PDB file of C-alpha atoms and ligand atoms in Angstrom:
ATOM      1  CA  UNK A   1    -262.394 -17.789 -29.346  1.00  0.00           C
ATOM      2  CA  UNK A   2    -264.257 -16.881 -26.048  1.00  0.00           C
ATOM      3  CA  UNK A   3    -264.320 -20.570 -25.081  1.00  0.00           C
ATOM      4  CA  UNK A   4    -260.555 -21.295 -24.962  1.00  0.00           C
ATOM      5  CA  UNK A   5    -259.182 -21.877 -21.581  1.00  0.00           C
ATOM      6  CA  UNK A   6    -255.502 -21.522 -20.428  1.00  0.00           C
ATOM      7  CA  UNK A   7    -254.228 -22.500 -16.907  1.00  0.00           C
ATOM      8  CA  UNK A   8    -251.100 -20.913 -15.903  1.00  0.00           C
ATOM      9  CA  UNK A   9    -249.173 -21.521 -13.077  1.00  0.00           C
ATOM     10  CA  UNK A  10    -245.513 -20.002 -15.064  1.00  0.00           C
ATOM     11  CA  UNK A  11    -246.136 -16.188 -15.363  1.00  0.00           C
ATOM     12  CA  UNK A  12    -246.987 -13.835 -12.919  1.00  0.00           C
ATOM     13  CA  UNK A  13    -249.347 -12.563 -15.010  1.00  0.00           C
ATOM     14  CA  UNK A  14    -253.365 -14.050 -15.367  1.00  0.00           C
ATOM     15  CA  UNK A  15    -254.190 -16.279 -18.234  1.00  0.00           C
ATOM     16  CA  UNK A  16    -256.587 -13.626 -19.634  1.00  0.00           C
ATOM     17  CA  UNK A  17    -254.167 -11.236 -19.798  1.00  0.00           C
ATOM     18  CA  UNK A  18    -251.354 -13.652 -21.357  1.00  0.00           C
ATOM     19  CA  UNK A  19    -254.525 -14.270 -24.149  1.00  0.00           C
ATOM     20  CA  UNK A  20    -254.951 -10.539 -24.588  1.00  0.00           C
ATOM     21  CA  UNK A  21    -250.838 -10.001 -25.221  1.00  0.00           C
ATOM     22  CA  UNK A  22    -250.680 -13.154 -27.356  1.00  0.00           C
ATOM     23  CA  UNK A  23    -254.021 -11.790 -29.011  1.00  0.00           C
ATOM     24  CA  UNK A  24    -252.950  -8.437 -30.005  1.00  0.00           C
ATOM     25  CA  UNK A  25    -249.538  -9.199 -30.833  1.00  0.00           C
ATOM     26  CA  UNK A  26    -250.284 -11.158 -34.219  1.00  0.00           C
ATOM     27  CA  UNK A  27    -253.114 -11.207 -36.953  1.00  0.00           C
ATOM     28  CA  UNK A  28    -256.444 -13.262 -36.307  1.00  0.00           C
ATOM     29  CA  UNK A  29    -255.290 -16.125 -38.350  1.00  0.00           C
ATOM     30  CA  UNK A  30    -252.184 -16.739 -36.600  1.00  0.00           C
ATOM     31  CA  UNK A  31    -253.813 -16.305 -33.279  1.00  0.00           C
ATOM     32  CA  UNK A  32    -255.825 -19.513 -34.201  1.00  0.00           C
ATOM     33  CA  UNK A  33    -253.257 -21.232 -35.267  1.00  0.00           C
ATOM     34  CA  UNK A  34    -251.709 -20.662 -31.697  1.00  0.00           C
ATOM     35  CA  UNK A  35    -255.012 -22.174 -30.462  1.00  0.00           C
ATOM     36  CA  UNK A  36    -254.923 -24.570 -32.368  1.00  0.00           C
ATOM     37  CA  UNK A  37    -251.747 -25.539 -31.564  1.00  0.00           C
ATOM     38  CA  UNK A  38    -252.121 -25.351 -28.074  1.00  0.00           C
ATOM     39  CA  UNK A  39    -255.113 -28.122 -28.561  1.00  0.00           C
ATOM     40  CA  UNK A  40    -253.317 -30.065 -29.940  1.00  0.00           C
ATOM     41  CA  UNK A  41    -250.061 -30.070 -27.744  1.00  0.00           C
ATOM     42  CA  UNK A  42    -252.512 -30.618 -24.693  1.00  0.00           C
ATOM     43  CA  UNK A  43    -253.840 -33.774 -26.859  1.00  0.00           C
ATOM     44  CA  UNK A  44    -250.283 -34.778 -27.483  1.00  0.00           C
ATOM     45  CA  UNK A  45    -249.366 -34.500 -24.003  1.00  0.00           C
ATOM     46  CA  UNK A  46    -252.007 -36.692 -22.227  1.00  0.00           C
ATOM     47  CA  UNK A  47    -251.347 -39.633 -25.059  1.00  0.00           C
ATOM     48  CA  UNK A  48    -247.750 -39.205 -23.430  1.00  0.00           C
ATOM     49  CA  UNK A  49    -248.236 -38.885 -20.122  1.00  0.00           C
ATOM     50  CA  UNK A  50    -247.293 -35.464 -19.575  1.00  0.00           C
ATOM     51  CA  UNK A  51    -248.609 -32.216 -18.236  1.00  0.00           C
ATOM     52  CA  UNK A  52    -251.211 -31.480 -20.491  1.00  0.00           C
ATOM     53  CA  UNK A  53    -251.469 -27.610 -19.038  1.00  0.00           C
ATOM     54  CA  UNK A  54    -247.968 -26.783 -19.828  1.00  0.00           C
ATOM     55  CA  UNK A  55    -248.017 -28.619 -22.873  1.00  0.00           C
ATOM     56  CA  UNK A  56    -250.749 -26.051 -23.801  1.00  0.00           C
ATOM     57  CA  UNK A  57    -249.410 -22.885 -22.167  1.00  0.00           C
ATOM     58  CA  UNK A  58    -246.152 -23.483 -24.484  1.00  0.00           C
ATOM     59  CA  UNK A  59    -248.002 -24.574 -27.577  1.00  0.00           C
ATOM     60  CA  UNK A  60    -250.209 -21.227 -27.217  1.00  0.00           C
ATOM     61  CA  UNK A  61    -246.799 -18.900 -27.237  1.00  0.00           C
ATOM     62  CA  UNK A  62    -244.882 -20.635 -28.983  1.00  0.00           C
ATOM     63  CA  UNK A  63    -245.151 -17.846 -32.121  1.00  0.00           C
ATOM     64  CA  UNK A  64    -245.810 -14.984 -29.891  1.00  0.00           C
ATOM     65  CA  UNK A  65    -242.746 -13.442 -31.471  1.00  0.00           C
ATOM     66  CA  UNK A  66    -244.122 -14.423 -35.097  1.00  0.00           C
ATOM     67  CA  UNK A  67    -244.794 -10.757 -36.524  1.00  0.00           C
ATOM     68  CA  UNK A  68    -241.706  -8.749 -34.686  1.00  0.00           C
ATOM     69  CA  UNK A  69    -240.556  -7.131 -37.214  1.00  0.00           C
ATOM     70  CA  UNK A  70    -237.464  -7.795 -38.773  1.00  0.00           C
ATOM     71  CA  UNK A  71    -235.521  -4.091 -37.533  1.00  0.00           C
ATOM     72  CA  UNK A  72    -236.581  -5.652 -33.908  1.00  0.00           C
ATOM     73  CA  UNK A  73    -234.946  -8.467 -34.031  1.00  0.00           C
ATOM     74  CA  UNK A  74    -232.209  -7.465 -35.820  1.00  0.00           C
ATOM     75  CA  UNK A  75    -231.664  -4.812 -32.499  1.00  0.00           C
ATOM     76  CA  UNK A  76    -232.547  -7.470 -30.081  1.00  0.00           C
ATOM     77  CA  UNK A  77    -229.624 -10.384 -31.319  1.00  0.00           C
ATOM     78  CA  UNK A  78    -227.302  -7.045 -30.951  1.00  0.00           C
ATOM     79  CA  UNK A  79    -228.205  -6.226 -27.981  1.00  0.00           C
ATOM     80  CA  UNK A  80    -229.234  -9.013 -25.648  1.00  0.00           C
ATOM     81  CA  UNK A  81    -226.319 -11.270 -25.848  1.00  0.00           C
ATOM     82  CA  UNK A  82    -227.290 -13.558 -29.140  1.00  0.00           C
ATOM     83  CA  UNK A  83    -224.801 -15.375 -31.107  1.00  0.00           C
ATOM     84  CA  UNK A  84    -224.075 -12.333 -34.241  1.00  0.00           C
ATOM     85  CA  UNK A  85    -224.080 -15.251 -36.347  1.00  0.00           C
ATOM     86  CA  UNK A  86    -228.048 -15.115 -36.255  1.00  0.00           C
ATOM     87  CA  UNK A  87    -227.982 -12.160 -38.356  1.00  0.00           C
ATOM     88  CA  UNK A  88    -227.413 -14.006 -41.395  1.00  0.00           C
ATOM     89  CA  UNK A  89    -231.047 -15.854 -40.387  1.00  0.00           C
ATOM     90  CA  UNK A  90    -234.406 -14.631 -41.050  1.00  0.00           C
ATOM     91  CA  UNK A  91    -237.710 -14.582 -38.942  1.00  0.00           C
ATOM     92  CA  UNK A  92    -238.524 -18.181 -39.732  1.00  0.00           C
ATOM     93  CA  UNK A  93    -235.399 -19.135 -37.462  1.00  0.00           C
ATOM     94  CA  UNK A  94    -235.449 -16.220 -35.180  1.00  0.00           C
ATOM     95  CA  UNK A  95    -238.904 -15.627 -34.501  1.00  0.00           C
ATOM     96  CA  UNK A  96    -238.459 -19.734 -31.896  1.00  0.00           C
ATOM     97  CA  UNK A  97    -234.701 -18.731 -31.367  1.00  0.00           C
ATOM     98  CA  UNK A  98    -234.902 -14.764 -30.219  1.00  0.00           C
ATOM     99  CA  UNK A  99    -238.608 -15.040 -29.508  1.00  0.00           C
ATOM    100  CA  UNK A 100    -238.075 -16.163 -26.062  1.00  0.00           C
ATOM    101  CA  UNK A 101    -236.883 -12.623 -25.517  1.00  0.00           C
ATOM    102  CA  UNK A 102    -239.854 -11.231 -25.969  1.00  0.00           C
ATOM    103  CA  UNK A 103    -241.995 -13.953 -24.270  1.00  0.00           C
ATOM    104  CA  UNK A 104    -239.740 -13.267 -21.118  1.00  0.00           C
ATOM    105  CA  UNK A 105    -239.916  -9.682 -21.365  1.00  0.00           C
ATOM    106  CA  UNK A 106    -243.638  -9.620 -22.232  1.00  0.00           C
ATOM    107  CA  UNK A 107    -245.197 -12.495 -20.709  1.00  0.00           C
ATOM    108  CA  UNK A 108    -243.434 -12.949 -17.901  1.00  0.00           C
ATOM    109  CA  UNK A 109    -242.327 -16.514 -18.367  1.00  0.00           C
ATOM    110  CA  UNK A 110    -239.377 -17.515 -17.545  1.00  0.00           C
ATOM    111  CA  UNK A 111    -239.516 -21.600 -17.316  1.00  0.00           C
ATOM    112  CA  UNK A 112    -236.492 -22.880 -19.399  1.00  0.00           C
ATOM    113  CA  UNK A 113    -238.714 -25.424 -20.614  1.00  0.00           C
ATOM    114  CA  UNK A 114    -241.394 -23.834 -21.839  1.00  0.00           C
ATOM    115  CA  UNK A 115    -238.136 -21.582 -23.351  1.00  0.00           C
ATOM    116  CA  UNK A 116    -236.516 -24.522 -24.661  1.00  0.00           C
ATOM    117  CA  UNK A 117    -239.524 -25.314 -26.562  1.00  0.00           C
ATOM    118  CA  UNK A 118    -240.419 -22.281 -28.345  1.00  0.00           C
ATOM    119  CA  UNK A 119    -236.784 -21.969 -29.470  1.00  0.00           C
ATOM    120  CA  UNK A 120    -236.490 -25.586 -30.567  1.00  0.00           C
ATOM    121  CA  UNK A 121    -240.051 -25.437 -32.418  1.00  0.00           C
ATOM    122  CA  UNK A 122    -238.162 -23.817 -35.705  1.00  0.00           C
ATOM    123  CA  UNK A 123    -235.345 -25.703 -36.240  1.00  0.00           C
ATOM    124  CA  UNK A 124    -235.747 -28.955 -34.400  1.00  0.00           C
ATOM    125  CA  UNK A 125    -232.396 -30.311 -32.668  1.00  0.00           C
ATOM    126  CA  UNK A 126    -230.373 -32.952 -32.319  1.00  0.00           C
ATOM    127  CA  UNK A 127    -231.972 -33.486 -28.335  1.00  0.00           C
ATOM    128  CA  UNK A 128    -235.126 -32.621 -28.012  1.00  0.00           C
ATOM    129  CA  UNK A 129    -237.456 -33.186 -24.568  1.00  0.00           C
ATOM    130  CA  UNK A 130    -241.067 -34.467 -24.586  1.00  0.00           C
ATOM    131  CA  UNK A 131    -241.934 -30.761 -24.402  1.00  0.00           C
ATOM    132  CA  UNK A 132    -239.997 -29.922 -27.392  1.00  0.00           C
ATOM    133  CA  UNK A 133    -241.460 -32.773 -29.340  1.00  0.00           C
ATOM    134  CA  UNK A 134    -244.933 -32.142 -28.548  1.00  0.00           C
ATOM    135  CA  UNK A 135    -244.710 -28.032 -29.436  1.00  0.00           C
ATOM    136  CA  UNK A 136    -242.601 -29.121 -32.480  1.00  0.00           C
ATOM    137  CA  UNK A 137    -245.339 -31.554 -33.705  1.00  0.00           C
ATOM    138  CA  UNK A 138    -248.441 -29.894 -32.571  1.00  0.00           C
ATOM    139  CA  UNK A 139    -247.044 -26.951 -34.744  1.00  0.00           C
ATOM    140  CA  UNK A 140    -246.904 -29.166 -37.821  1.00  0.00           C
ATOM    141  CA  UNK A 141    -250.211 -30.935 -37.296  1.00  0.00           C
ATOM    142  CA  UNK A 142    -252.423 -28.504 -35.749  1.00  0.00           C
ATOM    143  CA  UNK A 143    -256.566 -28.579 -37.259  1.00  0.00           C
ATOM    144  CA  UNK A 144    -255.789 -25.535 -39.474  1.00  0.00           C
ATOM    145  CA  UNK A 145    -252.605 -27.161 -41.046  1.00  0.00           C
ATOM    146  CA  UNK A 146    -253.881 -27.875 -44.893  1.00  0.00           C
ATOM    147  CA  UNK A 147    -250.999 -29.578 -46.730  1.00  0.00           C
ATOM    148  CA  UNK A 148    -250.592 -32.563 -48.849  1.00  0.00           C
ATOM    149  CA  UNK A 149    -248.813 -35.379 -46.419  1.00  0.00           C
ATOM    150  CA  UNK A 150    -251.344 -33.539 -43.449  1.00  0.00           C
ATOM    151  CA  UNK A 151    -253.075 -36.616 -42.528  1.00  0.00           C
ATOM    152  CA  UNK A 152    -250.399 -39.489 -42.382  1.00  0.00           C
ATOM    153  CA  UNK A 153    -248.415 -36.464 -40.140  1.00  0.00           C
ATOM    154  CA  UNK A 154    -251.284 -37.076 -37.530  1.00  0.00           C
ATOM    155  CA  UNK A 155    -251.541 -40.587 -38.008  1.00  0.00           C
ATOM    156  CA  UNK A 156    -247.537 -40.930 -37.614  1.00  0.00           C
ATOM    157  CA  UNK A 157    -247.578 -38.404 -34.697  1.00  0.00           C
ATOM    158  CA  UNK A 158    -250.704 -39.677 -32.685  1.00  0.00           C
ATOM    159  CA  UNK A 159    -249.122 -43.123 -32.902  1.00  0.00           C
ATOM    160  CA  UNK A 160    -245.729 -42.307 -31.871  1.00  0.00           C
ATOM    161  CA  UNK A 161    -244.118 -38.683 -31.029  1.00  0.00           C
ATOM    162  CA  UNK A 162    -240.542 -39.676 -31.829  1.00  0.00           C
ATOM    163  CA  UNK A 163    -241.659 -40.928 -35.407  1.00  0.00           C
ATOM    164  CA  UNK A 164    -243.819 -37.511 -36.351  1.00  0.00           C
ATOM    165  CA  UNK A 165    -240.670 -35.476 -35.411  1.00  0.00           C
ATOM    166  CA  UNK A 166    -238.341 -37.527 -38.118  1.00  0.00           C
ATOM    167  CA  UNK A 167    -241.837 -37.296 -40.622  1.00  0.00           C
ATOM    168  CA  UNK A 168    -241.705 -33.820 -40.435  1.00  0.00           C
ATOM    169  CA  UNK A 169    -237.580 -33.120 -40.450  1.00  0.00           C
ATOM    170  CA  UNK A 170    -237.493 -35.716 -43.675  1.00  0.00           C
ATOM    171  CA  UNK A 171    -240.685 -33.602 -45.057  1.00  0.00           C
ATOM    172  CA  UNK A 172    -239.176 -30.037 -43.774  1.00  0.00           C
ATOM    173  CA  UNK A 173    -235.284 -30.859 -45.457  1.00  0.00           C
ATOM    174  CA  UNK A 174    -237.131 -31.848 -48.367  1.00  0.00           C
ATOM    175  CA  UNK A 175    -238.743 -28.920 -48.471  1.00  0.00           C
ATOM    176  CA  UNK A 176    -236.267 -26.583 -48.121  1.00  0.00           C
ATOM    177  CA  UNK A 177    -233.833 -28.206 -50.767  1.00  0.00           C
ATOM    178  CA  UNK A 178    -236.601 -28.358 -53.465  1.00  0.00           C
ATOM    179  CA  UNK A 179    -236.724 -25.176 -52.642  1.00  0.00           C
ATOM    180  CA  UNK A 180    -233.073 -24.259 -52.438  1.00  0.00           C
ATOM    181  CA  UNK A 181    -233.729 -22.457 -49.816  1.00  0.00           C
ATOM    182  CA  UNK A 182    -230.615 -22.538 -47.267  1.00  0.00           C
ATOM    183  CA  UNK A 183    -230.762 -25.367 -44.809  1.00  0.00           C
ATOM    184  CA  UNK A 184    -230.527 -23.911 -41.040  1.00  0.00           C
ATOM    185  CA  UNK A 185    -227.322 -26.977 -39.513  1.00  0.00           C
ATOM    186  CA  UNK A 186    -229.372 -27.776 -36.589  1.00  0.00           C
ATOM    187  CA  UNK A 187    -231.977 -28.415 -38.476  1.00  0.00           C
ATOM    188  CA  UNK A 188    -229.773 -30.875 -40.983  1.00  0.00           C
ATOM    189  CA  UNK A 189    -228.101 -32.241 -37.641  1.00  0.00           C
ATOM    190  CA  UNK A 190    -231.773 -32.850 -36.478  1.00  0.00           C
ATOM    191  CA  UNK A 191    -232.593 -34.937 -39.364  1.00  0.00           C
ATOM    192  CA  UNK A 192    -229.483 -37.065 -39.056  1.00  0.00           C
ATOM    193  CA  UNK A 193    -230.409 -38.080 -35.320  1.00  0.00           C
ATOM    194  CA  UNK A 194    -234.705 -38.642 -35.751  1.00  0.00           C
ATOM    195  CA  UNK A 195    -235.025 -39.433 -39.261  1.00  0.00           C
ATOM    196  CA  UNK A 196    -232.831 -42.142 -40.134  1.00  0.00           C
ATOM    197  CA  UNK A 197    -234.151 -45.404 -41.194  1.00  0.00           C
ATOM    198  CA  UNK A 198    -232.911 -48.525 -39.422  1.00  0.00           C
ATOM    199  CA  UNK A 199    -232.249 -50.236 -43.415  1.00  0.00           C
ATOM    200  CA  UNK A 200    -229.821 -47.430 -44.066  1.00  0.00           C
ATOM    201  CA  UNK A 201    -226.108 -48.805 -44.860  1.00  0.00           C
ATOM    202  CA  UNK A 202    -224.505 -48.890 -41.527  1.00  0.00           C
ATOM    203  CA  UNK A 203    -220.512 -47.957 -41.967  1.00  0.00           C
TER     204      UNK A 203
HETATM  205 FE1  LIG B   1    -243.362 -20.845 -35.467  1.00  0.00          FE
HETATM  206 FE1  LIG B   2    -246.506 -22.100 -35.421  1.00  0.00          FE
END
């Protein structure tokens, strides 16, 4: 992907070398998904008015962390100051939640926006900024994404931001229980606040 272009004004380091770490810190196919998630978060951005370069800096990293493996980020909640109650997690929460770790230590960036973001993008939360909704739902609706429910995601999400993030919580929750997988809280208190219909029984 020669032809993908990254300004960066939030790491001292250059874009090209930001690409390269990104690059050679996951497997091809997750490296376009980061592209194509950064595409799409730029999109995103400019059909809601905001910065369409950071939207695609933090869309780009937002899984650098992806493929630490699990002994390293077991250490890293011990070590650096993470809530212990983490441990009971797996990558899917920690690789948003503890990845910032690595994106500070790594690539140098350091905005607690762009931070917010990638942390937010794997559980979703109760408040979420424009930032965190357009990472969030660029992740879900990205070109490569393939899943049945893919095209009313964009339709929802190009329309209106705040209505793709309760499509995908409702689609995520449902998911994960007919799964019965366990449900991370935020993620549960996430769907309570964006997902809610307006014709459900008000108490
Ligand atoms: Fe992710
Ligand atoms: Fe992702």
């Amino acid at each position: 992907m020669t032809d993908f272009v990254l300004k960066n004004t939030y790491s001292s380091l250059s874009s090209s070398e930001l690409i390269k770490l990104e690059e050679n810190n996951m497997d091809h196919k997750r490296f376009k998904h980061c592209i194509g998630v950064s595409l799409t978060a730029r999109k995103l951005a400019h059909l809601n008015n905001y910065d369409e370069d950071k939207a695609a800096l933090a869309g780009f990293i937002h899984d650098y962390a992806k493929q630490v493996s699990v002994a390293d980020f077991r250490k890293t909640i011990q070590t650096q100051g993470f809530d212990q109650e983490l441990l009971n997690w797996g990558p899917a929460i920690w690789h948003g939640i503890v990845g910032t770790y690595f994106i500070k230590r790594d690539l140098k960036i350091t905005d607690p926006e762009i931070l917010t973001a990638v942390r937010r993008h794997t559980t979703g939360d109760t408040e979420m900024t424009m930032l965190d909704k357009i990472v969030y739902m660029a992740d879900y609706i990205e070109p490569g994404r393939d899943f049945v429910g893919v095209d009313t995601a964009r339709k929802i999400t190009f329309a209106n931001l705040d209505e793709g993030v309760g499509f995908q919580l409702a689609h995520t929750l449902n998911f994960l229980i007919g799964n019965r997988n366990k449900v991370y809280p935020r993620t549960l208190a996430a769907y309570n606040v964006w997902s809610i219909k307006d014709n459900e029984e008000k108490n």
